[in-house]
Coordinates of C-alpha atoms and ligand atoms in Angstrom, one line a residue:
M1 CA -23.1 -2.7 -8.7
T2 CA -20.6 -1.4 -6.1
T3 CA -19.4 2.1 -6.7
V4 CA -15.8 2.5 -5.7
L5 CA -13.6 5.6 -5.5
V6 CA -9.9 4.9 -6.2
T7 CA -7.5 7.8 -5.4
G8 CA -3.9 7.6 -6.7
A9 CA -5.4 5.4 -9.5
G10 CA -2.4 6.0 -11.8
G11 CA 0.1 4.5 -9.2
E12 CA 1.3 0.9 -9.1
I13 CA -1.4 -0.4 -6.9
G14 CA -4.0 1.6 -8.8
H15 CA -3.2 -0.1 -12.1
S16 CA -3.6 -3.6 -10.7
L17 CA -6.6 -2.7 -8.6
L18 CA -8.5 -1.4 -11.6
E19 CA -7.6 -4.5 -13.5
A20 CA -9.1 -6.6 -10.7
F21 CA -12.2 -4.6 -10.6
R22 CA -12.7 -5.0 -14.3
H23 CA -11.8 -8.7 -14.2
R24 CA -14.3 -9.4 -11.3
G25 CA -17.1 -7.2 -12.8
G26 CA -19.9 -5.6 -10.8
Y27 CA -18.0 -2.3 -10.0
T28 CA -18.6 1.2 -11.1
V29 CA -15.1 2.9 -10.9
V30 CA -14.5 6.5 -10.2
A31 CA -10.7 6.9 -10.6
M32 CA -8.7 10.0 -9.7
D33 CA -5.1 11.0 -9.8
V34 CA -3.1 14.2 -9.6
R35 CA -1.5 13.3 -13.0
P36 CA -3.5 12.3 -16.2
L37 CA -4.1 8.6 -16.2
D38 CA -2.5 6.4 -18.8
G39 CA -4.9 5.6 -21.6
H40 CA -5.3 1.9 -20.6
V41 CA -5.9 2.8 -17.0
A42 CA -8.4 5.5 -17.8
A43 CA -10.2 3.0 -20.1
M44 CA -10.9 0.7 -17.0
A45 CA -12.6 3.5 -15.1
D46 CA -16.2 4.8 -15.5
V47 CA -15.4 8.3 -14.4
V48 CA -11.9 9.7 -14.6
L49 CA -10.9 12.8 -12.6
Q50 CA -7.7 14.7 -12.3
G51 CA -7.0 16.6 -9.2
D52 CA -5.1 17.0 -6.0
I53 CA -6.3 15.1 -2.9
S54 CA -5.1 17.9 -0.6
D55 CA -7.3 20.4 -2.6
E56 CA -10.5 20.8 -0.6
T57 CA -12.6 22.1 -3.5
F58 CA -11.6 19.0 -5.6
V59 CA -12.3 16.6 -2.8
R60 CA -15.7 18.2 -2.1
A61 CA -16.6 17.7 -5.7
L62 CA -16.1 14.0 -5.2
E63 CA -19.2 14.0 -2.9
Q64 CA -21.6 14.1 -5.9
Y65 CA -20.8 10.4 -6.5
D66 CA -22.7 7.7 -4.7
I67 CA -19.6 6.0 -3.4
D68 CA -19.9 2.7 -1.5
E69 CA -16.2 2.0 -1.0
V70 CA -13.1 4.2 -1.0
Y71 CA -9.6 2.8 -1.9
H72 CA -7.4 5.6 -0.8
L73 CA -4.1 4.9 -2.5
A74 CA -2.9 8.5 -3.1
A75 CA 0.3 9.1 -1.0
L76 CA 3.9 10.2 -1.1
L77 CA 6.0 7.2 -0.3
S78 CA 8.9 7.1 2.2
T79 CA 11.9 8.3 0.1
S80 CA 9.7 11.1 -1.6
A81 CA 8.3 12.2 1.7
E82 CA 11.8 12.6 3.2
K83 CA 12.7 14.8 0.3
N84 CA 9.6 17.1 1.0
P85 CA 8.2 16.3 4.5
E86 CA 5.8 19.3 4.5
L87 CA 4.2 18.3 1.1
A88 CA 4.1 14.7 2.4
H89 CA 2.1 15.7 5.4
K90 CA -0.3 17.8 3.3
V91 CA -1.0 15.0 0.9
N92 CA -0.7 12.0 3.3
V93 CA -2.5 13.5 6.2
N94 CA -4.6 16.5 5.1
G95 CA -5.7 14.6 2.0
T96 CA -6.8 11.5 4.0
M97 CA -8.7 13.7 6.5
Q98 CA -10.5 15.5 3.7
L99 CA -11.4 12.2 2.0
L100 CA -12.7 10.7 5.3
M101 CA -14.9 13.8 5.8
A102 CA -16.1 13.6 2.2
A103 CA -16.9 9.9 2.8
R104 CA -18.7 10.7 5.9
R105 CA -20.8 13.3 4.1
I106 CA -21.6 10.8 1.4
A107 CA -22.7 8.3 4.0
L108 CA -25.0 10.8 5.8
R109 CA -26.5 12.0 2.5
R110 CA -27.2 8.3 1.5
D111 CA -28.0 7.1 5.1
T112 CA -25.4 4.4 4.7
V113 CA -21.9 3.4 5.9
V114 CA -18.9 3.9 3.5
K115 CA -16.1 1.4 3.6
F116 CA -12.7 3.1 3.6
L117 CA -9.8 0.9 2.6
F118 CA -6.5 2.3 3.4
P119 CA -3.1 0.8 2.4
S120 CA -0.8 1.3 5.3
T121 CA 2.7 0.0 5.5
I122 CA 5.6 -1.6 7.4
A123 CA 7.0 2.0 7.5
V124 CA 4.8 2.5 10.5
Y125 CA 7.4 0.5 12.4
G126 CA 10.6 2.1 13.9
I127 CA 12.9 -0.3 15.5
P128 CA 15.5 1.6 17.3
T129 CA 18.6 -0.5 16.5
L130 CA 19.7 -3.2 14.0
A131 CA 20.3 -5.6 16.9
Q132 CA 16.7 -5.1 18.1
K133 CA 15.4 -5.6 14.6
Q134 CA 17.4 -8.9 14.3
S135 CA 16.1 -10.2 17.7
A136 CA 12.5 -9.1 17.2
G137 CA 12.3 -11.1 13.9
T138 CA 8.5 -11.2 13.2
V139 CA 6.7 -8.1 14.5
H140 CA 3.0 -7.9 15.3
E141 CA 0.7 -5.0 14.8
D142 CA 1.2 -3.3 18.2
Q143 CA 5.0 -3.3 18.5
F144 CA 7.6 -0.6 17.7
L145 CA 5.0 2.0 16.5
T146 CA 7.6 4.7 16.6
P147 CA 8.5 5.5 12.9
T148 CA 11.4 7.6 12.0
T149 CA 10.1 8.8 8.6
M150 CA 7.5 11.4 7.7
Y151 CA 5.6 8.7 5.7
G152 CA 5.6 6.3 8.6
V153 CA 4.4 9.0 11.0
N154 CA 1.7 10.0 8.5
K155 CA 0.5 6.5 8.1
V156 CA 0.4 5.5 11.7
Y157 CA -1.6 8.7 12.5
C158 CA -4.0 8.1 9.6
E159 CA -4.6 4.5 10.9
Q160 CA -5.6 6.1 14.2
L161 CA -7.6 8.8 12.4
G162 CA -9.6 6.1 10.5
G163 CA -10.3 4.2 13.7
Y164 CA -11.5 7.5 15.3
M165 CA -13.7 8.4 12.3
S166 CA -15.2 5.0 12.5
D167 CA -15.9 4.7 16.1
H168 CA -15.8 8.1 18.0
F169 CA -16.2 10.9 15.5
G170 CA -17.7 14.0 17.1
Q171 CA -18.8 12.3 20.3
L172 CA -20.1 15.5 21.7
T173 CA -22.0 16.6 18.5
E174 CA -25.7 16.2 17.6
D175 CA -25.1 13.2 15.5
A176 CA -22.8 11.4 17.9
G177 CA -23.0 7.7 17.5
R178 CA -24.0 7.9 14.0
K179 CA -21.9 5.3 12.1
T180 CA -20.7 6.6 8.8
I181 CA -17.3 5.1 8.1
D182 CA -16.0 1.6 8.2
F183 CA -12.3 2.0 8.1
R184 CA -10.1 -1.0 7.4
A185 CA -6.3 -0.9 6.7
V186 CA -3.6 -3.4 5.5
R187 CA 0.0 -2.8 6.4
F188 CA 1.6 -3.5 3.1
P189 CA 5.3 -4.9 3.0
G190 CA 7.2 -3.8 -0.1
L191 CA 5.2 -4.6 -3.2
I192 CA 6.7 -6.1 -6.4
S193 CA 5.0 -5.8 -9.7
A194 CA 6.0 -7.6 -12.9
T195 CA 4.5 -4.8 -15.0
T196 CA 5.3 -1.5 -13.3
V197 CA 8.3 -0.1 -11.5
P198 CA 7.7 1.9 -8.3
S199 CA 9.1 5.4 -7.6
G200 CA 9.7 7.2 -4.3
G201 CA 9.7 4.3 -2.0
T202 CA 12.6 2.8 0.0
S203 CA 11.6 -0.8 -0.6
D204 CA 12.2 0.0 -4.3
Y205 CA 15.5 -1.9 -4.4
A206 CA 13.8 -5.2 -4.8
P207 CA 11.7 -4.4 -7.8
E208 CA 14.4 -2.2 -9.3
M209 CA 16.9 -5.0 -9.1
I210 CA 14.4 -7.4 -10.9
H211 CA 13.4 -5.1 -13.6
A212 CA 17.0 -4.0 -14.3
A213 CA 18.0 -7.6 -14.8
A214 CA 15.0 -8.2 -17.1
K215 CA 16.0 -5.1 -19.2
G216 CA 19.7 -6.2 -19.2
V217 CA 21.0 -3.1 -17.5
P218 CA 23.4 -3.1 -14.4
Y219 CA 21.9 -2.4 -11.0
A220 CA 23.7 -0.8 -8.0
C221 CA 21.5 -1.8 -4.9
F222 CA 21.1 1.0 -2.4
V223 CA 21.1 -1.3 0.6
R224 CA 23.5 -3.8 2.1
P225 CA 23.2 -7.5 1.0
D226 CA 22.1 -8.6 4.4
T227 CA 19.1 -6.1 4.5
Q228 CA 15.8 -7.9 5.3
I229 CA 12.2 -6.7 5.1
P230 CA 9.0 -8.4 3.9
F231 CA 7.8 -8.3 0.4
M232 CA 4.8 -9.4 -1.6
T233 CA 3.6 -9.6 -5.2
M234 CA 1.3 -7.0 -6.5
P235 CA -1.5 -9.5 -7.3
D236 CA -1.3 -10.7 -3.6
G237 CA -1.5 -7.0 -2.5
V238 CA -4.6 -6.3 -4.5
Q239 CA -6.1 -9.6 -3.2
A240 CA -5.5 -8.5 0.4
L241 CA -7.3 -5.2 -0.1
L242 CA -10.2 -6.9 -1.9
Q243 CA -10.5 -9.6 0.7
L244 CA -10.4 -7.3 3.6
A245 CA -13.0 -5.1 2.0
A246 CA -15.3 -8.2 1.6
A247 CA -14.8 -9.6 5.1
P248 CA -17.8 -9.5 7.3
A249 CA -17.5 -6.7 9.9
E250 CA -18.2 -9.1 12.8
A251 CA -15.2 -11.2 11.8
L252 CA -12.8 -8.3 12.2
T253 CA -11.0 -8.0 15.6
R254 CA -9.0 -4.9 14.6
R255 CA -9.0 -2.1 12.0
V256 CA -5.4 -2.4 10.9
Y257 CA -3.8 -5.8 9.8
N258 CA -0.3 -6.8 8.9
V259 CA -0.1 -8.9 5.8
G260 CA 3.0 -10.9 4.7
A261 CA 4.1 -13.2 2.1
F262 CA 8.0 -13.7 2.1
A263 CA 11.0 -11.9 3.7
P264 CA 14.2 -12.3 1.8
T265 CA 17.4 -10.5 2.2
A266 CA 18.7 -8.3 -0.6
E267 CA 21.3 -10.9 -1.4
E268 CA 18.7 -13.7 -1.6
I269 CA 16.7 -11.7 -4.0
A270 CA 20.0 -11.0 -6.1
V271 CA 20.8 -14.8 -6.0
R272 CA 17.3 -15.6 -7.3
V273 CA 17.4 -12.9 -9.9
R274 CA 20.8 -14.2 -11.2
Q275 CA 19.3 -17.7 -11.5
S276 CA 16.8 -16.4 -14.0
F277 CA 19.0 -13.8 -15.6
P278 CA 22.6 -15.2 -15.4
T279 CA 24.2 -12.2 -16.9
A280 CA 22.6 -9.8 -14.4
E281 CA 25.1 -7.2 -13.1
I282 CA 24.2 -6.5 -9.4
T283 CA 26.4 -4.6 -7.2
Y284 CA 25.9 -2.8 -3.9
A285 CA 26.2 0.9 -3.1
P286 CA 24.4 1.4 0.1
H287 CA 22.9 4.9 0.5
P288 CA 23.4 5.7 4.2
K289 CA 20.0 7.5 4.7
R290 CA 17.8 5.0 2.8
Q291 CA 19.7 2.1 4.5
G292 CA 19.0 3.8 7.8
I293 CA 15.3 3.9 7.0
V294 CA 15.0 0.2 6.0
D295 CA 17.0 -0.8 9.0
T296 CA 14.2 0.5 11.3
W297 CA 11.5 -1.6 9.4
C298 CA 10.8 -5.0 10.6
A299 CA 12.5 -8.1 9.1
N300 CA 9.1 -9.8 8.8
V301 CA 5.6 -9.3 9.9
D302 CA 3.3 -11.4 12.2
D303 CA 0.1 -11.6 10.0
S304 CA -1.7 -14.2 12.1
A305 CA -4.6 -11.8 12.9
A306 CA -5.3 -11.4 9.1
R307 CA -5.1 -15.1 8.6
T308 CA -7.5 -15.8 11.4
D309 CA -10.0 -13.1 11.0
W310 CA -10.4 -13.0 7.2
G311 CA -8.5 -15.9 5.8
W312 CA -5.5 -14.0 4.5
S313 CA -3.1 -16.5 2.7
P314 CA -0.8 -15.2 -0.1
A315 CA -0.8 -17.1 -3.4
Y316 CA 2.9 -16.5 -4.0
S317 CA 5.8 -17.6 -1.9
F318 CA 9.3 -16.3 -2.8
E319 CA 9.9 -19.1 -5.2
R320 CA 6.4 -19.1 -6.7
A321 CA 6.5 -15.3 -7.0
F322 CA 9.6 -15.6 -9.4
A323 CA 8.8 -18.8 -11.2
E324 CA 5.1 -18.2 -11.8
Y325 CA 4.5 -14.5 -11.8
L326 CA 7.6 -12.3 -12.0
I327 CA 9.8 -14.1 -14.6
P328 CA 7.0 -15.2 -17.1
T329 CA 5.4 -11.7 -17.0
I330 CA 8.5 -9.5 -17.0
G331 CA 9.8 -11.4 -19.9
K332 CA 6.9 -10.2 -21.9
V333 CA 7.1 -6.6 -20.6
Y334 CA 10.7 -6.1 -21.9
G335 CA 10.3 -8.4 -24.9
G336 CA 13.3 -10.6 -23.9
S337 CA 13.6 -14.2 -22.7
E338 CA 14.2 -15.4 -19.1
Ligands
LIG1 C1 8.0 2.5 0.6 O1 9.1 2.0 0.4 O2 7.9 3.7 1.0 C2 6.8 1.7 0.3 C3 6.4 1.0 1.6 C4 7.1 0.0 2.2 O3 5.3 1.4 2.1 N1 7.0 0.8 -0.7

C-alpha cells in the first residue's frame, strides 16, 4: 500500500484524484481540506482531516502519518488570489513551505524519500503583450517566467522551492546532502471537469460556459471571443499527476513539466458547445482585469519534455473531450439530454 496525503481534497482535482486512487486500489488516503469534505469524497478516504494548510500546528499533526507521497492541491486560484493577495501568499507559499518541511521530517523519521507532487499552472507565464503572446504561440518551460498575478508568483516560487528542498536543502547544516524530498510538478492548463464547476480561477470561462449550456442557463463570457489558452479534461489532469508520480527518477530531466492537450479560443469553445446544446445562449462581456490576466498566459504549451521523459499523451483531444467525456457525462449530471 502507498500512503498518500492529499491537501485541498475537497477541490475539483481532489474529487477526481480520490476517485482515481479508489479505482486503482493499493492506496491509503489521508485527505485534508479547510472545509468539511462532501460525504462521497470523505467516503473515498481512509483518514479525513479538516484544517488550514497555513496553520503550523495543523500541519505538524500531519507528521504522525507514514506518508509516501504528497499531492499538495490546496491553493487559492488566480482570481481569488487577486482579491486577497496576502491570504494567497499565506496559503500558497507559507502552506507549501510548511508542508515541504513536514514531508522532510516524515522522510527523516522513516529514513525514506517522500515524493511531493505539485500542481503548478500556466499562470507562471507572464507574456508582456498580446502581440508577443500571439507570436510566441507554443511556450516551453523556461520562457516568460514573469507572472503578473499573485497566484503565478506564488506558484513559480514554490516550483523553485520544491527543487531547492529536493536538491540543496540546508547545504551548510549537519544533514546536508541527505535526500528527503523528491519534488515533481506539472504545469496545468485550464482544467475542465464534467462533474464539478471550478471557482476562483481565471480559466473558469470554459467550464462555466459548458456547464451553463448543460443547465440551460445563459452565459456571459468574461473574456473576448479570440482569447486563447490551453485546456485539458480533468481525467487527463489526474492521469498526468499519477503518471509523473510513477515515472522512474532517472527518466526525469526536470522537476517541472508543461502538460497540454488542446488550445481553443473562447469562440471555438462556444461554437462546439452550441453544436451539442443548440439553444445555448452565450454572449461576451469581457472583464478588463480578468481579460488582462488571461492575455499574459500562453496560447499553448510545449509539452515535449513530458512526452519524451515520462510518456505524457492526453487521452482527450478537443473533439474527443466533448464527444466522449463532457457531453455524455454532463448530461447525466444535470439530468437533461445533449
Ligand atoms: C486559474 O485559472 O487560476 C487556474 C489555473 C489556470 O491555474 N485554473
